[in-house]
PDB file of C-alpha atoms in Angstrom:
ATOM      1  CA  UNK T   1      37.667  89.523 101.937  1.00  0.00           C
ATOM      2  CA  UNK T   2      38.507  93.108 100.777  1.00  0.00           C
ATOM      3  CA  UNK T   3      41.166  93.820  98.224  1.00  0.00           C
ATOM      4  CA  UNK T   4      43.254  95.540 100.947  1.00  0.00           C
ATOM      5  CA  UNK T   5      43.067  92.567 103.301  1.00  0.00           C
ATOM      6  CA  UNK T   6      44.063  90.225 100.462  1.00  0.00           C
ATOM      7  CA  UNK T   7      47.088  92.285  99.636  1.00  0.00           C
ATOM      8  CA  UNK T   8      48.178  92.407 103.343  1.00  0.00           C
ATOM      9  CA  UNK T   9      47.715  88.643 103.567  1.00  0.00           C
ATOM     10  CA  UNK T  10      49.949  88.112 100.491  1.00  0.00           C
ATOM     11  CA  UNK T  11      52.730  90.372 101.876  1.00  0.00           C
ATOM     12  CA  UNK T  12      52.605  88.372 105.140  1.00  0.00           C
ATOM     13  CA  UNK T  13      52.901  85.100 103.355  1.00  0.00           C
ATOM     14  CA  UNK T  14      55.940  86.325 101.280  1.00  0.00           C
ATOM     15  CA  UNK T  15      57.884  87.888 104.212  1.00  0.00           C
ATOM     16  CA  UNK T  16      58.905  84.593 105.800  1.00  0.00           C
ATOM     17  CA  UNK T  17      60.329  83.309 102.440  1.00  0.00           C
ATOM     18  CA  UNK T  18      62.377  86.528 102.075  1.00  0.00           C
ATOM     19  CA  UNK T  19      63.586  86.352 105.640  1.00  0.00           C
ATOM     20  CA  UNK T  20      64.614  82.668 105.215  1.00  0.00           C
ATOM     21  CA  UNK T  21      66.615  83.618 102.077  1.00  0.00           C
ATOM     22  CA  UNK T  22      68.421  86.435 103.920  1.00  0.00           C
ATOM     23  CA  UNK T  23      69.310  84.217 106.892  1.00  0.00           C
ATOM     24  CA  UNK T  24      70.450  81.472 104.649  1.00  0.00           C
ATOM     25  CA  UNK T  25      72.736  83.845 102.798  1.00  0.00           C
ATOM     26  CA  UNK T  26      74.090  85.322 106.036  1.00  0.00           C
ATOM     27  CA  UNK T  27      74.803  81.829 107.567  1.00  0.00           C
ATOM     28  CA  UNK T  28      76.839  80.522 104.558  1.00  0.00           C
ATOM     29  CA  UNK T  29      80.517  80.665 105.204  1.00  0.00           C
ATOM     30  CA  UNK T  30      82.835  81.249 102.218  1.00  0.00           C
ATOM     31  CA  UNK T  31      86.425  82.458 101.712  1.00  0.00           C
ATOM     32  CA  UNK T  32      87.051  84.981  99.025  1.00  0.00           C
ATOM     33  CA  UNK T  33      90.170  84.682  96.781  1.00  0.00           C
ATOM     34  CA  UNK T  34      93.108  86.405  98.163  1.00  0.00           C
ATOM     35  CA  UNK T  35      94.866  88.425  95.428  1.00  0.00           C
ATOM     36  CA  UNK T  36      98.381  87.971  96.854  1.00  0.00           C
ATOM     37  CA  UNK T  37      98.218  84.270  97.460  1.00  0.00           C
ATOM     38  CA  UNK T  38      95.549  82.840  95.183  1.00  0.00           C
ATOM     39  CA  UNK T  39      96.165  84.664  91.892  1.00  0.00           C
ATOM     40  CA  UNK T  40      98.931  82.923  89.902  1.00  0.00           C
ATOM     41  CA  UNK T  41     101.859  84.995  88.874  1.00  0.00           C
ATOM     42  CA  UNK T  42     101.684  83.732  85.319  1.00  0.00           C
ATOM     43  CA  UNK T  43     103.755  81.256  83.216  1.00  0.00           C
ATOM     44  CA  UNK T  44     105.910  83.925  81.707  1.00  0.00           C
ATOM     45  CA  UNK T  45     107.276  85.199  85.023  1.00  0.00           C
ATOM     46  CA  UNK T  46     109.680  86.848  85.725  1.00  0.00           C
ATOM     47  CA  UNK T  47     109.575  88.538  82.294  1.00  0.00           C
ATOM     48  CA  UNK T  48     105.796  88.713  81.870  1.00  0.00           C
ATOM     49  CA  UNK T  49     103.610  88.436  84.954  1.00  0.00           C
ATOM     50  CA  UNK T  50     100.303  89.316  86.596  1.00  0.00           C
ATOM     51  CA  UNK T  51      99.965  92.581  88.510  1.00  0.00           C
ATOM     52  CA  UNK T  52      97.162  93.448  90.875  1.00  0.00           C
ATOM     53  CA  UNK T  53      96.357  97.189  90.589  1.00  0.00           C
ATOM     54  CA  UNK T  54      95.975  98.959  93.895  1.00  0.00           C
ATOM     55  CA  UNK T  55      96.303 102.583  92.817  1.00  0.00           C
ATOM     56  CA  UNK T  56      94.754 104.153  89.679  1.00  0.00           C
ATOM     57  CA  UNK T  57      96.713 106.444  87.445  1.00  0.00           C
ATOM     58  CA  UNK T  58      95.873 110.058  88.353  1.00  0.00           C
ATOM     59  CA  UNK T  59      94.772 109.210  91.948  1.00  0.00           C
ATOM     60  CA  UNK T  60      95.790 111.022  95.149  1.00  0.00           C
ATOM     61  CA  UNK T  61      94.394 108.217  97.240  1.00  0.00           C
ATOM     62  CA  UNK T  62      97.014 105.690  98.523  1.00  0.00           C
ATOM     63  CA  UNK T  63      95.227 102.358  98.335  1.00  0.00           C
ATOM     64  CA  UNK T  64      97.040  99.232  99.489  1.00  0.00           C
ATOM     65  CA  UNK T  65      96.448  95.558 100.011  1.00  0.00           C
ATOM     66  CA  UNK T  66      95.111  94.569 103.454  1.00  0.00           C
ATOM     67  CA  UNK T  67      97.241  91.455 103.829  1.00  0.00           C
ATOM     68  CA  UNK T  68      94.855  89.771 106.305  1.00  0.00           C
ATOM     69  CA  UNK T  69      91.577  90.106 104.379  1.00  0.00           C
ATOM     70  CA  UNK T  70      92.913  90.461 100.773  1.00  0.00           C
ATOM     71  CA  UNK T  71      90.805  93.515 100.351  1.00  0.00           C
ATOM     72  CA  UNK T  72      92.114  96.852  98.904  1.00  0.00           C
ATOM     73  CA  UNK T  73      91.924  99.492 101.694  1.00  0.00           C
ATOM     74  CA  UNK T  74      92.422 103.264 101.772  1.00  0.00           C
ATOM     75  CA  UNK T  75      95.680 103.820 103.588  1.00  0.00           C
ATOM     76  CA  UNK T  76      95.799 107.673 103.279  1.00  0.00           C
ATOM     77  CA  UNK T  77      95.338 110.621 101.012  1.00  0.00           C
ATOM     78  CA  UNK T  78      98.632 111.990  99.704  1.00  0.00           C
ATOM     79  CA  UNK T  79      99.778 115.072 101.667  1.00  0.00           C
ATOM     80  CA  UNK T  80     101.528 116.571  98.597  1.00  0.00           C
ATOM     81  CA  UNK T  81      99.761 118.105  95.595  1.00  0.00           C
ATOM     82  CA  UNK T  82     100.825 115.221  93.253  1.00  0.00           C
ATOM     83  CA  UNK T  83      99.033 112.286  91.751  1.00  0.00           C
ATOM     84  CA  UNK T  84     100.233 108.778  90.800  1.00  0.00           C
ATOM     85  CA  UNK T  85     101.703 109.081  87.309  1.00  0.00           C
ATOM     86  CA  UNK T  86     100.740 105.581  86.303  1.00  0.00           C
ATOM     87  CA  UNK T  87      98.803 102.548  87.629  1.00  0.00           C
ATOM     88  CA  UNK T  88     100.515 101.013  90.605  1.00  0.00           C
ATOM     89  CA  UNK T  89     100.236  97.623  92.219  1.00  0.00           C
ATOM     90  CA  UNK T  90     101.943  94.380  93.245  1.00  0.00           C
ATOM     91  CA  UNK T  91     102.967  91.027  91.853  1.00  0.00           C
ATOM     92  CA  UNK T  92     101.031  88.079  93.395  1.00  0.00           C
ATOM     93  CA  UNK T  93     103.119  85.275  94.976  1.00  0.00           C
ATOM     94  CA  UNK T  94     106.162  87.413  95.551  1.00  0.00           C
ATOM     95  CA  UNK T  95     107.737  88.521  98.751  1.00  0.00           C
ATOM     96  CA  UNK T  96     110.413  91.206  99.496  1.00  0.00           C
ATOM     97  CA  UNK T  97     112.597  91.944 102.448  1.00  0.00           C
ATOM     98  CA  UNK T  98     109.994  94.388 103.818  1.00  0.00           C
ATOM     99  CA  UNK T  99     107.405  91.481 104.105  1.00  0.00           C
ATOM    100  CA  UNK T 100     105.317  92.955 101.275  1.00  0.00           C
ATOM    101  CA  UNK T 101     104.836  91.667  97.678  1.00  0.00           C
ATOM    102  CA  UNK T 102     106.866  93.226  94.952  1.00  0.00           C
ATOM    103  CA  UNK T 103     105.766  96.739  93.974  1.00  0.00           C
ATOM    104  CA  UNK T 104     105.103  97.663  90.268  1.00  0.00           C
ATOM    105  CA  UNK T 105     104.444 100.881  88.395  1.00  0.00           C
ATOM    106  CA  UNK T 106     102.677 100.031  85.162  1.00  0.00           C
ATOM    107  CA  UNK T 107     102.915 102.229  82.154  1.00  0.00           C
ATOM    108  CA  UNK T 108      99.821 102.238  79.913  1.00  0.00           C
ATOM    109  CA  UNK T 109      97.279 104.454  78.170  1.00  0.00           C
ATOM    110  CA  UNK T 110      94.400 104.314  80.580  1.00  0.00           C
ATOM    111  CA  UNK T 111      93.605 104.353  84.316  1.00  0.00           C
ATOM    112  CA  UNK T 112      92.626 100.877  85.649  1.00  0.00           C
ATOM    113  CA  UNK T 113      90.145 100.214  88.481  1.00  0.00           C
ATOM    114  CA  UNK T 114      91.690  99.383  91.841  1.00  0.00           C
ATOM    115  CA  UNK T 115      91.472  95.545  92.480  1.00  0.00           C
ATOM    116  CA  UNK T 116      91.761  94.662  88.814  1.00  0.00           C
ATOM    117  CA  UNK T 117      94.670  92.573  87.525  1.00  0.00           C
ATOM    118  CA  UNK T 118      96.531  92.644  84.224  1.00  0.00           C
ATOM    119  CA  UNK T 119      99.514  91.256  82.473  1.00  0.00           C
ATOM    120  CA  UNK T 120     102.753  93.267  82.573  1.00  0.00           C
ATOM    121  CA  UNK T 121     106.247  93.102  81.175  1.00  0.00           C
ATOM    122  CA  UNK T 122     109.272  94.361  83.336  1.00  0.00           C
ATOM    123  CA  UNK T 123     111.316  96.975  81.535  1.00  0.00           C
ATOM    124  CA  UNK T 124     113.382  98.159  84.485  1.00  0.00           C
ATOM    125  CA  UNK T 125     113.997  98.656  88.182  1.00  0.00           C
ATOM    126  CA  UNK T 126     113.836 101.809  90.181  1.00  0.00           C
ATOM    127  CA  UNK T 127     115.945 101.371  93.347  1.00  0.00           C
ATOM    128  CA  UNK T 128     114.461 103.363  96.196  1.00  0.00           C
ATOM    129  CA  UNK T 129     115.176 104.003  99.889  1.00  0.00           C
ATOM    130  CA  UNK T 130     112.066 104.859 101.921  1.00  0.00           C
ATOM    131  CA  UNK T 131     112.894 106.200 105.342  1.00  0.00           C
ATOM    132  CA  UNK T 132     116.126 104.316 105.436  1.00  0.00           C
ATOM    133  CA  UNK T 133     114.572 100.989 104.164  1.00  0.00           C
ATOM    134  CA  UNK T 134     114.964  99.360 100.752  1.00  0.00           C
ATOM    135  CA  UNK T 135     111.744  99.761  98.722  1.00  0.00           C
ATOM    136  CA  UNK T 136     112.524  99.072  95.068  1.00  0.00           C
ATOM    137  CA  UNK T 137     109.934  99.403  92.393  1.00  0.00           C
ATOM    138  CA  UNK T 138     109.598  97.442  89.147  1.00  0.00           C
ATOM    139  CA  UNK T 139     108.847  99.577  86.188  1.00  0.00           C
ATOM    140  CA  UNK T 140     106.695  97.769  83.725  1.00  0.00           C
ATOM    141  CA  UNK T 141     104.380  98.138  80.751  1.00  0.00           C
ATOM    142  CA  UNK T 142     100.975  96.606  80.129  1.00  0.00           C
ATOM    143  CA  UNK T 143     101.658  93.590  77.903  1.00  0.00           C
ATOM    144  CA  UNK T 144      98.237  93.928  76.342  1.00  0.00           C
ATOM    145  CA  UNK T 145      98.320  97.756  75.597  1.00  0.00           C
ATOM    146  CA  UNK T 146      99.111  98.309  71.884  1.00  0.00           C
ATOM    147  CA  UNK T 147     100.787 101.573  72.661  1.00  0.00           C
ATOM    148  CA  UNK T 148     103.193 100.278  75.303  1.00  0.00           C
ATOM    149  CA  UNK T 149     103.626  96.480  74.788  1.00  0.00           C
ATOM    150  CA  UNK T 150     106.514  96.852  72.374  1.00  0.00           C
ATOM    151  CA  UNK T 151     108.801  98.463  75.036  1.00  0.00           C
ATOM    152  CA  UNK T 152     111.367  96.034  76.414  1.00  0.00           C
ATOM    153  CA  UNK T 153     113.766  98.271  78.377  1.00  0.00           C
ATOM    154  CA  UNK T 154     113.842 101.677  80.110  1.00  0.00           C
ATOM    155  CA  UNK T 155     116.311 103.065  77.588  1.00  0.00           C
ATOM    156  CA  UNK T 156     113.566 102.898  74.999  1.00  0.00           C
ATOM    157  CA  UNK T 157     111.381 105.441  76.946  1.00  0.00           C
ATOM    158  CA  UNK T 158     111.589 109.238  76.556  1.00  0.00           C
ATOM    159  CA  UNK T 159     113.941 110.555  79.237  1.00  0.00           C
ATOM    160  CA  UNK T 160     111.304 112.945  80.434  1.00  0.00           C
ATOM    161  CA  UNK T 161     109.017 109.964  81.370  1.00  0.00           C
ATOM    162  CA  UNK T 162     111.601 108.646  83.726  1.00  0.00           C
ATOM    163  CA  UNK T 163     112.212 112.148  85.156  1.00  0.00           C
ATOM    164  CA  UNK T 164     108.518 112.419  85.986  1.00  0.00           C
ATOM    165  CA  UNK T 165     108.469 109.039  87.717  1.00  0.00           C
ATOM    166  CA  UNK T 166     111.618 109.921  89.714  1.00  0.00           C
ATOM    167  CA  UNK T 167     110.243 113.298  90.748  1.00  0.00           C
ATOM    168  CA  UNK T 168     106.887 111.837  91.916  1.00  0.00           C
ATOM    169  CA  UNK T 169     108.534 109.362  94.284  1.00  0.00           C
ATOM    170  CA  UNK T 170     110.978 111.953  95.592  1.00  0.00           C
ATOM    171  CA  UNK T 171     108.165 114.371  96.351  1.00  0.00           C
ATOM    172  CA  UNK T 172     105.010 112.365  97.379  1.00  0.00           C
ATOM    173  CA  UNK T 173     106.036 112.011 100.992  1.00  0.00           C
ATOM    174  CA  UNK T 174     107.773 115.369 101.531  1.00  0.00           C
ATOM    175  CA  UNK T 175     104.824 117.035 103.340  1.00  0.00           C
ATOM    176  CA  UNK T 176     104.836 114.062 105.715  1.00  0.00           C
ATOM    177  CA  UNK T 177     108.391 114.761 106.602  1.00  0.00           C
ATOM    178  CA  UNK T 178     109.376 111.417 105.319  1.00  0.00           C
ATOM    179  CA  UNK T 179     112.634 111.007 103.301  1.00  0.00           C
ATOM    180  CA  UNK T 180     112.641 109.144 100.074  1.00  0.00           C
ATOM    181  CA  UNK T 181     115.774 108.689  97.833  1.00  0.00           C
ATOM    182  CA  UNK T 182     115.564 107.314  94.289  1.00  0.00           C
ATOM    183  CA  UNK T 183     118.737 105.950  92.880  1.00  0.00           C
ATOM    184  CA  UNK T 184     119.693 105.354  89.197  1.00  0.00           C
ATOM    185  CA  UNK T 185     117.242 103.268  87.222  1.00  0.00           C
ATOM    186  CA  UNK T 186     118.462  99.769  86.272  1.00  0.00           C
ATOM    187  CA  UNK T 187     117.744  97.808  83.166  1.00  0.00           C
ATOM    188  CA  UNK T 188     115.126  95.063  82.502  1.00  0.00           C
ATOM    189  CA  UNK T 189     117.572  92.210  83.259  1.00  0.00           C
ATOM    190  CA  UNK T 190     117.990  93.541  86.757  1.00  0.00           C
ATOM    191  CA  UNK T 191     114.236  93.793  87.226  1.00  0.00           C
ATOM    192  CA  UNK T 192     113.738  90.251  86.153  1.00  0.00           C
ATOM    193  CA  UNK T 193     116.389  89.083  88.624  1.00  0.00           C
ATOM    194  CA  UNK T 194     114.672  91.136  91.398  1.00  0.00           C
ATOM    195  CA  UNK T 195     111.296  89.520  90.543  1.00  0.00           C
ATOM    196  CA  UNK T 196     112.772  86.014  90.499  1.00  0.00           C
ATOM    197  CA  UNK T 197     114.399  86.650  93.877  1.00  0.00           C
ATOM    198  CA  UNK T 198     111.038  87.743  95.293  1.00  0.00           C
ATOM    199  CA  UNK T 199     109.335  84.573  93.788  1.00  0.00           C
ATOM    200  CA  UNK T 200     112.026  82.446  95.556  1.00  0.00           C
ATOM    201  CA  UNK T 201     111.494  84.270  98.870  1.00  0.00           C
ATOM    202  CA  UNK T 202     107.692  83.682  98.575  1.00  0.00           C
ATOM    203  CA  UNK T 203     108.284  79.924  97.847  1.00  0.00           C
ATOM    204  CA  UNK T 204     110.499  79.664 100.930  1.00  0.00           C
ATOM    205  CA  UNK T 205     107.885  81.518 103.068  1.00  0.00           C
ATOM    206  CA  UNK T 206     105.201  79.043 101.891  1.00  0.00           C
ATOM    207  CA  UNK T 207     107.332  76.025 102.727  1.00  0.00           C
ATOM    208  CA  UNK T 208     108.078  77.353 106.119  1.00  0.00           C
ATOM    209  CA  UNK T 209     104.390  78.048 106.786  1.00  0.00           C
ATOM    210  CA  UNK T 210     103.497  74.500 105.729  1.00  0.00           C
ATOM    211  CA  UNK T 211     106.024  72.961 108.171  1.00  0.00           C
ATOM    212  CA  UNK T 212     104.737  74.873 111.100  1.00  0.00           C
TER     213      UNK T 212
END
């Protein structure tokens, strides 16, 4: 047998094994962890809690959780010439009146990859009305960032930092002809109360689902 024929014979013998491996992989059914429901909020909640990052600091891409699959999807590109001033995401196992998990803006040194999660500490609440609907945001710091972890309340931040945050949310939907109103920032104690309320709503939602 020639060398070429021997090589072709070897490739033919290997092909079925490769195909079997691919078919076996495709036929296995598995369920990926859902970041909203499967990730724990953390034992320190509502003061310190886990946050799943959807949008990276400096991004113009509006990523958000696809609630059905648990994947992070691209919702849209921001119409205005602004970028997210800090990492932005949600608190797992929470539920708000808009049927979404609680939103969080996380102050820290570095951008974080979309889909990552980290520990955060609530330092305030930004009450917001988005197109006539309540859409409050928790302001937090990364609990494991040495530059920010010592902050405990909004009044410890430079006033300009809060002005930047306010201006971003007031402006980021203007070119979509959508109205957003940001009210006065509230202290860390109010933020913790809001998180606890969202935790209670989520627990009620789970109980109702189990009874159905």
